[in-house]
Coordinates of C-alpha atoms and ligand atoms in Angstrom, one line a residue:
M1 CA 0.2 0.1 -0.1
L2 CA 1.5 3.6 -0.9
N3 CA -0.3 6.6 1.4
G4 CA -0.5 9.9 0.6
I5 CA -2.9 12.9 1.7
G6 CA -6.6 12.0 0.3
A7 CA -7.4 15.1 -1.7
S8 CA -10.7 14.1 -3.0
E9 CA -12.9 11.5 -1.4
G10 CA -14.2 8.6 -3.2
I11 CA -13.1 5.4 -4.3
G12 CA -11.7 4.9 -7.6
I13 CA -10.7 1.2 -8.9
G14 CA -9.1 0.9 -12.5
R15 CA -5.4 0.6 -14.2
V16 CA -2.9 2.7 -14.3
M17 CA -1.5 5.1 -16.9
I18 CA 1.9 6.8 -16.0
I19 CA 1.8 10.8 -17.3
K20 CA 5.9 10.7 -17.8
E21 CA 7.3 14.7 -17.5
Q22 CA 8.0 16.5 -21.0
T23 CA 11.9 17.0 -21.0
L24 CA 12.4 20.5 -21.5
E25 CA 16.1 20.6 -21.9
Y26 CA 18.4 23.3 -24.0
T27 CA 21.6 24.9 -23.8
P28 CA 21.3 28.2 -23.2
K29 CA 23.0 30.7 -25.6
E30 CA 23.4 34.2 -26.6
V31 CA 21.3 35.9 -28.9
T32 CA 22.4 38.9 -30.8
N33 CA 19.5 39.6 -32.8
I34 CA 17.6 41.1 -30.0
E35 CA 14.6 42.0 -31.9
A36 CA 14.1 38.4 -33.6
E37 CA 14.5 36.7 -30.4
L38 CA 11.9 39.4 -28.4
A39 CA 9.2 38.4 -31.4
R40 CA 10.0 34.8 -30.7
F41 CA 9.3 35.5 -26.7
R42 CA 6.2 37.2 -27.7
G43 CA 5.1 34.6 -30.2
S44 CA 4.9 32.4 -27.2
V45 CA 3.4 34.4 -25.1
D46 CA 0.7 35.1 -27.7
K47 CA 0.7 30.9 -28.6
F48 CA 0.6 29.8 -24.8
C49 CA -2.5 32.0 -24.2
D50 CA -3.9 30.4 -27.1
N51 CA -4.0 26.7 -26.4
T52 CA -4.7 28.0 -22.6
M53 CA -8.0 29.6 -23.8
A54 CA -8.7 26.6 -25.5
Q55 CA -7.9 24.5 -22.7
A56 CA -10.4 27.0 -20.6
D57 CA -13.0 26.3 -22.9
A58 CA -12.5 22.4 -22.9
I59 CA -12.4 22.4 -18.8
R60 CA -15.5 24.5 -18.9
Q61 CA -17.4 22.1 -21.5
S62 CA -16.2 19.1 -18.8
T63 CA -16.0 20.6 -15.8
G64 CA -17.2 24.6 -14.9
E65 CA -16.6 27.6 -15.2
K66 CA -15.2 28.0 -12.2
E67 CA -12.4 25.5 -12.8
A68 CA -11.8 27.4 -16.0
E69 CA -10.7 29.9 -14.4
I70 CA -7.7 28.4 -12.7
L71 CA -6.7 28.4 -16.6
L72 CA -7.7 31.8 -17.4
G73 CA -5.4 32.6 -14.3
H74 CA -2.4 31.6 -16.1
I75 CA -3.0 34.2 -19.0
A76 CA -3.5 37.1 -16.3
I77 CA 0.2 36.0 -15.0
I78 CA 2.0 35.7 -17.8
R79 CA 0.4 38.9 -19.7
D80 CA 1.2 40.8 -16.2
P81 CA 3.6 44.1 -17.1
F82 CA 6.2 42.9 -14.5
M83 CA 6.5 39.1 -15.8
G84 CA 6.7 39.7 -19.3
G85 CA 8.8 42.9 -18.9
E86 CA 11.6 41.0 -16.4
I87 CA 11.7 38.1 -19.4
E88 CA 11.8 41.0 -22.2
N89 CA 14.7 42.8 -19.6
L90 CA 16.7 39.8 -19.6
I91 CA 16.6 38.6 -23.3
K92 CA 17.6 42.3 -24.3
A93 CA 21.0 41.7 -22.4
N94 CA 21.7 38.7 -24.4
Q95 CA 19.6 36.0 -22.9
C96 CA 17.7 34.0 -25.1
A97 CA 14.3 33.6 -24.5
E98 CA 14.4 29.9 -22.9
S99 CA 17.0 30.9 -20.8
A100 CA 15.0 34.3 -19.7
V101 CA 11.6 32.4 -19.3
E102 CA 13.3 29.7 -16.7
Q103 CA 15.3 32.7 -14.7
I104 CA 12.1 34.9 -14.1
C105 CA 9.5 31.9 -13.5
K106 CA 12.5 30.5 -11.1
M107 CA 12.2 33.6 -8.9
F108 CA 8.3 33.6 -8.9
I109 CA 8.4 30.2 -8.0
D110 CA 11.2 30.4 -5.7
M111 CA 9.8 33.7 -3.9
F112 CA 6.0 31.6 -3.7
S113 CA 7.5 28.1 -2.4
A114 CA 9.1 29.8 -0.1
T115 CA 6.0 31.1 1.9
G116 CA 5.0 27.8 3.3
D117 CA 1.6 28.7 2.8
D118 CA -0.2 26.5 1.2
L119 CA -2.3 29.1 -1.2
T120 CA 0.5 31.1 -1.9
M121 CA 2.1 27.7 -2.7
Q122 CA 0.1 27.3 -5.6
R123 CA 0.9 30.5 -7.5
A124 CA 4.4 29.1 -7.4
A125 CA 2.6 25.7 -8.8
D126 CA 0.7 28.2 -11.7
V127 CA 4.3 30.2 -12.3
K128 CA 5.4 26.2 -13.0
D129 CA 2.5 25.3 -15.0
I130 CA 3.2 28.7 -17.2
R131 CA 6.9 28.0 -17.7
D132 CA 6.7 24.1 -19.0
G133 CA 3.9 25.8 -22.1
L134 CA 6.2 28.3 -22.9
L135 CA 9.4 26.1 -22.8
S136 CA 7.2 23.3 -24.7
I137 CA 6.2 26.0 -27.2
L138 CA 9.7 27.6 -27.3
L139 CA 11.6 23.8 -27.7
G140 CA 8.6 22.7 -30.2
V141 CA 7.7 20.0 -27.6
E142 CA 4.4 17.8 -27.8
E143 CA 1.9 18.1 -25.4
V144 CA 0.8 14.9 -22.7
K145 CA -2.0 13.6 -24.0
I146 CA -4.5 12.7 -21.5
S147 CA -7.9 13.1 -23.1
D148 CA -6.7 9.6 -24.9
A149 CA -7.0 7.8 -21.6
P150 CA -9.4 4.8 -22.0
A151 CA -12.5 4.6 -19.1
G152 CA -11.1 2.5 -15.8
T153 CA -7.9 5.0 -16.1
V154 CA -5.7 5.8 -12.9
L155 CA -3.6 8.9 -13.4
V156 CA -0.4 8.8 -12.1
C157 CA 2.0 11.8 -12.4
R158 CA 4.4 13.4 -10.1
E159 CA 2.0 17.0 -10.8
L160 CA -1.5 17.7 -11.6
T161 CA -1.8 20.7 -13.8
P162 CA -4.7 22.6 -14.3
S163 CA -3.2 22.5 -17.8
M164 CA -3.2 19.0 -18.0
T165 CA -6.6 18.6 -16.4
A166 CA -8.4 20.3 -19.3
G167 CA -7.6 17.0 -21.4
I168 CA -9.7 14.6 -18.4
K169 CA -12.3 13.2 -19.6
K170 CA -14.5 12.6 -16.3
E171 CA -16.3 9.0 -17.5
N172 CA -12.7 7.2 -17.8
I173 CA -10.7 9.1 -15.1
V174 CA -11.7 6.8 -12.1
G175 CA -8.7 8.1 -10.0
I176 CA -5.7 10.2 -9.6
I177 CA -2.7 10.0 -7.9
T178 CA 0.2 12.7 -7.4
E179 CA 3.8 13.0 -5.7
T180 CA 3.1 16.5 -5.1
G181 CA 0.3 18.5 -3.6
S182 CA -2.1 19.1 -0.8
K183 CA -5.2 19.8 -0.1
T184 CA -5.8 23.4 -0.9
S185 CA -3.8 22.6 -4.0
H186 CA -4.9 23.2 -7.2
S187 CA -4.9 19.6 -8.3
A188 CA -7.2 18.7 -5.3
I189 CA -9.6 21.8 -6.2
L190 CA -9.6 20.3 -9.8
A191 CA -10.0 16.6 -8.6
R192 CA -12.8 17.7 -6.2
A193 CA -14.8 19.6 -9.0
L194 CA -14.6 16.8 -11.1
E195 CA -15.5 14.6 -8.5
I196 CA -12.3 11.9 -9.1
P197 CA -11.3 10.7 -6.3
A198 CA -7.7 12.0 -5.4
V199 CA -4.3 10.6 -3.4
L200 CA -1.7 13.1 -3.6
S201 CA 2.2 14.1 -2.1
V202 CA 2.6 10.5 -2.5
P203 CA 6.8 9.6 -2.5
N204 CA 7.5 8.4 -5.9
A205 CA 4.1 7.0 -7.0
V206 CA 5.6 7.4 -10.7
A207 CA 8.2 5.0 -9.8
Q208 CA 6.6 2.9 -8.0
L209 CA 3.9 2.1 -10.2
S210 CA 3.3 0.7 -13.5
S211 CA 1.3 1.7 -16.6
G212 CA -1.6 -1.3 -16.3
E213 CA -1.4 -2.3 -13.3
Q214 CA -4.6 -2.7 -11.2
V215 CA -4.9 -0.5 -8.3
I216 CA -7.5 1.1 -5.9
V217 CA -7.2 4.8 -4.8
D218 CA -9.1 5.3 -1.5
G219 CA -9.4 9.3 -1.6
D220 CA -11.0 9.1 1.9
N221 CA -8.0 7.8 3.8
G222 CA -5.4 9.1 1.1
E223 CA -4.5 5.8 0.3
V224 CA -3.5 3.6 -2.7
I225 CA -3.9 0.0 -2.8
T226 CA -1.8 -1.5 -4.9
A227 CA -2.1 -5.3 -6.6
P228 CA -5.4 -5.5 -4.7
D229 CA -6.8 -9.2 -4.5
Q230 CA -10.6 -10.7 -4.8
A231 CA -11.5 -10.0 -1.0
Q232 CA -10.1 -6.1 -1.5
I233 CA -11.7 -5.3 -5.1
D234 CA -15.3 -6.8 -3.0
E235 CA -14.5 -4.7 0.0
Y236 CA -14.1 -1.1 -1.7
S237 CA -16.5 -1.6 -4.4
A238 CA -18.9 -2.1 -1.4
K239 CA -17.5 1.0 0.1
R240 CA -17.7 2.9 -3.6
E241 CA -21.7 2.0 -3.4
A242 CA -21.8 3.5 0.1
F243 CA -19.8 6.6 -1.2
L244 CA -22.0 6.9 -4.3
R245 CA -25.2 6.7 -2.5
E246 CA -24.4 9.0 0.3
R247 CA -23.4 11.9 -2.5
R248 CA -27.3 11.0 -4.0
E249 CA -28.9 11.4 -0.7
L250 CA -26.9 14.7 0.3
E251 CA -28.8 16.5 -2.9
N252 CA -31.5 15.8 -0.8
Y253 CA -30.8 18.6 1.7
R254 CA -30.4 21.1 -1.1
G255 CA -32.7 24.0 -0.6
K256 CA -33.9 23.1 3.0
A257 CA -33.3 25.7 5.3
T258 CA -30.6 24.4 7.9
A259 CA -32.0 23.2 11.5
S260 CA -31.5 21.2 14.0
A261 CA -33.8 17.8 15.0
D262 CA -36.0 20.1 16.9
G263 CA -36.0 23.1 14.2
T264 CA -33.9 25.4 15.4
E265 CA -32.7 27.5 12.3
Y266 CA -29.1 28.0 11.7
E267 CA -27.1 30.2 9.2
L268 CA -24.7 28.3 7.0
F269 CA -22.1 30.3 5.4
C270 CA -19.7 29.6 3.0
N271 CA -16.0 30.8 3.4
I272 CA -14.3 32.0 0.1
G273 CA -10.8 34.0 -1.3
T274 CA -11.8 35.3 -4.6
P275 CA -14.8 37.5 -5.9
K276 CA -15.6 34.3 -8.2
D277 CA -15.6 31.8 -5.6
A278 CA -18.8 33.6 -4.4
V279 CA -20.5 31.3 -7.4
K280 CA -19.3 27.9 -6.0
A281 CA -20.9 29.1 -2.5
V282 CA -24.0 29.7 -4.1
D283 CA -24.0 26.5 -6.6
A284 CA -23.2 25.2 -3.2
D285 CA -26.4 26.3 -0.8
G286 CA -24.7 28.6 1.1
E287 CA -26.9 30.9 2.8
G288 CA -23.7 34.1 2.0
V289 CA -20.1 34.1 2.9
G290 CA -19.3 33.9 6.4
L291 CA -15.4 34.8 6.0
F292 CA -14.4 36.5 2.4
R293 CA -10.8 36.0 3.1
T294 CA -9.7 39.2 1.2
E295 CA -5.6 38.7 1.4
F296 CA -5.8 36.9 -2.3
L297 CA -6.5 40.4 -4.0
F298 CA -3.2 41.1 -2.5
M299 CA -1.4 38.2 -3.6
D300 CA -0.4 37.6 -6.9
R301 CA 0.9 40.9 -8.2
S302 CA 3.2 43.7 -7.9
S303 CA 1.5 46.4 -5.8
L304 CA -1.0 47.3 -3.8
P305 CA -4.6 46.9 -5.0
T306 CA -6.3 50.5 -5.2
E307 CA -9.5 51.4 -3.3
D308 CA -11.3 51.1 -6.9
E309 CA -10.2 47.4 -7.7
Q310 CA -11.3 46.5 -4.1
F311 CA -14.4 47.9 -4.4
D312 CA -15.2 46.1 -7.6
A313 CA -14.3 43.1 -5.8
Y314 CA -16.4 43.4 -3.0
K315 CA -19.6 44.7 -5.0
Q316 CA -18.5 41.6 -7.4
A317 CA -18.8 39.2 -4.7
S318 CA -21.9 41.1 -3.3
L319 CA -24.1 41.2 -6.6
I320 CA -23.4 37.3 -7.2
L321 CA -25.1 36.4 -3.4
K322 CA -28.0 38.5 -4.3
G323 CA -28.3 40.0 -0.7
K324 CA -27.4 37.4 0.7
P325 CA -25.0 38.5 3.6
L326 CA -20.9 39.0 2.9
I327 CA -18.8 38.9 5.7
I328 CA -15.2 40.5 4.6
R329 CA -12.6 40.2 6.6
T330 CA -10.0 42.6 6.3
L331 CA -6.2 42.2 5.2
D332 CA -4.8 39.2 7.2
I333 CA -1.0 39.1 6.3
G334 CA 1.9 37.7 8.2
G335 CA 2.5 35.1 10.1
D336 CA 1.9 32.1 7.3
K337 CA 0.7 34.6 4.7
E338 CA 3.1 37.0 2.7
I339 CA 2.9 39.7 0.2
P340 CA 6.2 39.8 -1.1
Y341 CA 5.8 43.5 -2.0
L342 CA 4.7 44.9 1.3
G343 CA 8.1 44.0 2.2
L344 CA 7.4 43.2 5.7
E345 CA 11.0 42.1 7.5
K346 CA 11.3 38.6 8.7
E347 CA 10.6 38.1 12.0
E348 CA 11.9 35.5 14.6
N349 CA 8.6 34.5 15.8
P350 CA 5.9 35.7 12.6
F351 CA 3.2 34.5 14.6
M352 CA 3.4 36.1 17.2
G353 CA 4.2 39.1 15.4
F354 CA 3.4 42.4 13.4
R355 CA 0.6 40.5 11.1
A356 CA -2.9 41.2 10.4
I357 CA -4.6 43.9 12.3
R358 CA -1.7 44.9 14.3
Y359 CA 0.2 45.9 10.2
C360 CA -3.1 47.6 9.6
L361 CA -3.6 49.9 12.1
K362 CA 0.3 50.9 11.7
N363 CA -0.3 51.2 8.1
R364 CA -3.6 53.3 8.2
D365 CA -3.8 54.7 4.6
M366 CA -3.6 51.0 3.7
F367 CA -6.5 49.8 5.6
K368 CA -8.7 53.1 5.3
S369 CA -8.9 52.6 1.5
Q370 CA -9.4 48.8 2.3
I371 CA -12.3 50.1 4.6
K372 CA -13.5 52.9 2.0
A373 CA -14.0 50.4 -0.8
I374 CA -16.1 47.3 2.0
L375 CA -18.0 50.2 3.0
R376 CA -18.9 51.4 -1.2
A377 CA -19.6 47.8 -2.0
S378 CA -22.0 48.1 1.1
A379 CA -24.6 50.1 -0.6
F380 CA -25.0 46.7 -3.2
G381 CA -25.6 43.9 -0.9
D382 CA -26.1 43.0 3.2
I383 CA -21.9 43.5 3.8
R384 CA -20.3 43.0 7.2
I385 CA -16.5 43.8 8.3
M386 CA -14.8 41.5 10.1
F387 CA -11.4 42.2 11.8
P388 CA -9.0 39.4 12.3
L389 CA -6.5 38.3 15.3
I390 CA -7.9 40.6 17.9
T391 CA -6.1 40.6 20.9
A392 CA -7.4 43.8 22.7
V393 CA -10.4 46.0 22.9
E394 CA -8.3 49.0 22.1
E395 CA -7.5 47.5 18.7
L396 CA -11.2 47.0 17.7
R397 CA -12.1 49.9 19.1
E398 CA -9.4 51.8 16.4
G399 CA -10.7 49.6 13.5
K400 CA -13.8 50.7 14.2
A401 CA -13.0 54.1 14.7
L402 CA -11.4 54.1 11.2
V403 CA -14.3 52.6 9.5
E404 CA -16.2 56.1 11.1
E405 CA -13.7 58.3 9.6
A406 CA -14.3 56.5 6.3
K407 CA -17.8 56.8 6.7
A408 CA -17.2 60.5 7.2
D409 CA -15.0 60.9 4.2
L410 CA -17.3 59.5 2.0
K411 CA -20.5 60.8 3.1
A412 CA -18.5 64.3 2.2
S413 CA -18.4 63.0 -1.2
G414 CA -21.7 62.3 -1.4
I415 CA -20.8 58.4 -2.0
E416 CA -23.6 55.8 -0.2
F417 CA -23.1 53.1 1.6
D418 CA -24.8 51.2 4.2
E419 CA -25.0 53.3 7.5
N420 CA -25.1 50.7 9.7
I421 CA -22.6 48.2 8.4
Q422 CA -22.1 45.5 11.2
V423 CA -18.4 45.4 12.6
G424 CA -17.4 41.8 13.8
V425 CA -14.8 40.3 15.2
M426 CA -13.0 36.9 14.6
T427 CA -12.1 35.5 17.7
E428 CA -8.9 33.5 16.7
T429 CA -6.7 34.2 19.6
A430 CA -6.6 32.7 23.3
A431 CA -6.3 36.7 24.3
S432 CA -9.8 37.3 22.5
G433 CA -11.4 33.9 24.2
V434 CA -10.4 35.2 27.4
I435 CA -12.0 38.5 27.0
A436 CA -14.9 37.5 24.9
D437 CA -17.1 39.1 27.7
L438 CA -15.5 42.7 27.0
L439 CA -15.5 42.4 23.4
A440 CA -19.0 41.2 23.4
D441 CA -19.9 44.5 24.3
E442 CA -18.3 46.5 21.4
A443 CA -18.2 44.2 18.4
D444 CA -21.8 43.6 16.4
F445 CA -20.8 40.1 15.8
F446 CA -18.2 37.0 16.6
S447 CA -16.5 34.5 14.1
I448 CA -14.6 31.8 15.9
G449 CA -11.5 30.9 13.9
T450 CA -10.1 27.5 15.4
N451 CA -7.5 27.0 12.5
D452 CA -5.7 29.9 14.9
L453 CA -7.9 29.9 18.3
T454 CA -6.7 25.9 18.4
G455 CA -2.6 27.2 17.6
Y456 CA -2.6 29.6 19.9
T457 CA -4.6 28.1 23.1
M458 CA -2.3 25.1 22.6
A459 CA 0.9 27.2 21.8
A460 CA 1.2 24.7 18.8
D461 CA 2.1 25.4 15.5
R462 CA 0.0 23.7 12.6
G463 CA 2.8 23.0 10.4
N464 CA 5.0 21.4 13.1
S465 CA 4.7 17.8 13.1
D466 CA 6.6 17.4 16.1
V467 CA 3.5 18.9 17.8
E468 CA 0.6 18.1 15.8
Y469 CA -0.6 16.0 18.8
L470 CA -1.4 19.0 20.3
Y471 CA -2.9 21.0 17.2
S472 CA -6.6 19.3 17.8
P473 CA -10.2 21.6 18.6
F474 CA -10.5 18.5 20.8
H475 CA -8.5 19.6 23.7
P476 CA -10.6 20.3 26.8
S477 CA -8.6 23.8 26.7
V478 CA -10.0 24.8 23.1
L479 CA -13.6 23.6 24.0
R480 CA -13.6 25.1 26.8
M481 CA -12.2 28.8 25.1
I482 CA -15.0 28.1 21.9
R483 CA -17.4 27.2 24.5
R484 CA -16.8 30.1 26.9
I485 CA -16.9 32.9 23.6
I486 CA -20.4 31.4 22.3
T487 CA -21.9 32.2 25.8
C488 CA -20.3 35.8 26.0
A489 CA -21.5 36.1 22.7
R490 CA -25.1 34.8 23.3
N491 CA -25.4 36.7 27.0
K492 CA -25.0 40.5 25.4
G493 CA -27.2 39.4 22.6
I494 CA -24.6 39.1 19.3
P495 CA -24.7 36.4 16.5
V496 CA -21.9 34.2 16.7
G497 CA -20.2 31.8 14.2
M498 CA -17.3 29.6 13.2
C499 CA -15.6 30.0 10.6
G500 CA -12.2 27.9 11.1
E501 CA -12.0 24.0 9.5
A502 CA -14.1 22.8 12.8
A503 CA -17.2 24.0 11.9
A504 CA -17.7 21.1 9.0
N505 CA -16.2 18.3 11.5
P506 CA -19.2 15.8 12.3
A507 CA -17.9 15.4 15.8
M508 CA -18.0 19.2 16.7
I509 CA -21.2 19.5 15.3
P510 CA -23.8 18.4 18.3
L511 CA -20.9 20.7 21.1
L512 CA -21.7 23.8 19.2
I513 CA -25.4 23.3 18.8
S514 CA -25.3 22.6 22.5
F515 CA -23.2 25.9 23.1
G516 CA -25.3 27.7 21.2
L517 CA -23.2 28.7 18.0
T518 CA -26.1 30.8 15.6
E519 CA -23.9 30.4 12.3
F520 CA -21.5 27.7 10.6
S521 CA -19.4 28.8 7.7
V522 CA -17.4 26.1 5.8
S523 CA -16.0 25.1 2.5
A524 CA -18.3 25.0 -0.4
P525 CA -18.3 21.5 -0.6
S526 CA -19.0 21.0 2.9
V527 CA -22.2 22.6 2.6
L528 CA -24.6 20.2 2.2
K529 CA -23.1 17.6 4.7
V530 CA -22.8 20.1 7.7
R531 CA -26.8 20.7 7.0
K532 CA -27.5 17.1 7.2
N533 CA -25.3 16.9 10.0
I534 CA -26.9 19.6 11.8
A535 CA -30.7 17.8 11.0
K536 CA -29.6 14.7 13.3
W537 CA -29.3 16.5 16.1
T538 CA -32.2 17.9 19.1
K539 CA -30.4 20.4 21.5
A540 CA -31.6 17.6 24.2
E541 CA -29.3 15.2 22.7
A542 CA -26.6 17.5 21.8
D543 CA -26.9 18.8 25.3
A544 CA -25.8 15.4 26.8
V545 CA -23.5 14.9 24.3
A546 CA -21.9 18.5 25.3
E547 CA -21.8 17.6 29.1
K548 CA -20.3 14.4 28.6
V549 CA -17.9 15.6 26.5
M550 CA -17.0 18.4 29.1
S551 CA -16.8 16.1 31.8
F552 CA -13.4 14.7 30.4
T553 CA -9.7 15.3 30.7
T554 CA -8.0 14.9 27.6
E555 CA -8.4 15.0 24.6
K556 CA -8.0 11.1 23.1
E557 CA -10.9 10.6 25.8
I558 CA -13.3 13.2 23.8
T559 CA -12.2 12.1 20.6
D560 CA -13.0 8.7 21.5
Y561 CA -16.5 9.0 22.9
L562 CA -17.3 11.6 19.8
N563 CA -16.7 8.2 17.6
T564 CA -19.3 6.4 19.1
V565 CA -22.2 9.2 19.1
I566 CA -21.4 10.6 15.1
Ligands
PEP601 C1 -8.9 31.1 11.4 O1 -8.0 31.1 11.5 O2 -9.8 29.8 11.8 C2 -9.8 31.2 10.0 C3 -10.6 30.9 9.7 O3 -8.5 32.3 9.4 P1 -7.6 31.7 8.4 O4 -7.8 30.1 8.1 O5 -7.5 32.5 7.0 O6 -6.4 32.4 9.3
MG602 MG1 -6.8 32.8 11.3

């Protein structure tokens, strides 16, 4: 058996097709006819963009608009004057187009890879795809043909690039195995969109498997079973049937209200990163957006987005949501989220450092322009502002004062906005949990960010495998923190949501119902599952589970017990 990361759920049973990387080798040479070389480079960009457009059309038909957007993003990156300009500068300094492309792409790949942040690292995968596409054109190398794969194929490759995905015929590919990628990589996003089971980050998968051999891809557990016997094939075929049945059943929850078994209604929102993701939220039957991570508007570019650019993005998201709530989190950079052009200094301890609201309050012009953009967009829908990483009441007050200043500026210019816009706090630090009673007096709502709250409460870095055993929202300390935040909000009569990953965890749901959470914000694919899980519990049943859970002393006792009741 081979192990990796289960990145797209379901079971696939089929035969391996190895997709080998193309060799893109060349000997760098000095060019003398610079104009001709520039024309060759520009021609390759045009062809690359034409190819990409065609691939995007294909993927739009086979998979959907959102997936086509990933490919269209490649055009935006290579057409960006900064990247193209840097490549042309090297050509003007007598480098051949191949080495200029490679060198500048490498610079971007290194920069994005160094962040350690999954989402920024995705940009590195995009740039690799662009580099390979351009080099293939410049070197006249043929593209890999996945579209010829026969029915029952399990694709095995080092990395599944968006351009490769364009060739996938959904009915023929039953599984995907790659050597790289994480749950949030494009490969994973695309595999999930295509509903193809996928196991990523399997070390040496290409060398360990051979074309034609039979394998089972278990996308739930991140396992690849090699040379399966008949008993295994029967077992996994049954699992596959059960999985497909569940997927069909979930569709029964589409269009329904989100309510517990005894009828208490909850808001069920989605987390998004770009305005286009709002389409996913609507398609997934989300009832709004509980977290718009605005840092994505600031990435993939070489300077700050202007107020107008931000306004357009927030307005677009709001219009897509057609009046459904949109909670926009102000810029949350620093820690694991880097934006190179801001020139933030390297810190000894970035997670404890100059980040998020701390950075924004010290860079008031930038912060105010974001707030003004949000306010202007609030004239077009139900928009709310949320501040990340609050640790002290003063930060909330300062942030709110800036909102008032921005309102006064807009009023003076006669620009419309929602006068009563709500301003909430993302409770994701231990401090915010401890002073939740004080914050609840001055915030319009809370949203619990368990991804960070777990790390800050347990003093355990989510990316460090040595302390991974501590990084669980089911530790008694984290659960007490969550319960406290919810209780403080309820005591002061403000809504309280959860937008961290834990909100979608079936074992967490009865606890949240019992503690009194009012809103869940989850990734789009989890919406129907969370609605189904909420519908399973009455308040009395959830209270009984919570009472038992809060009587335990260790995380193991808690998770062992919860596994028996979900
Ligand atoms: C969180 O911290 O729980 C959260 C939702 O925010 P992010 O993952 O963007 O830090
Ligand atoms: Mg966070």
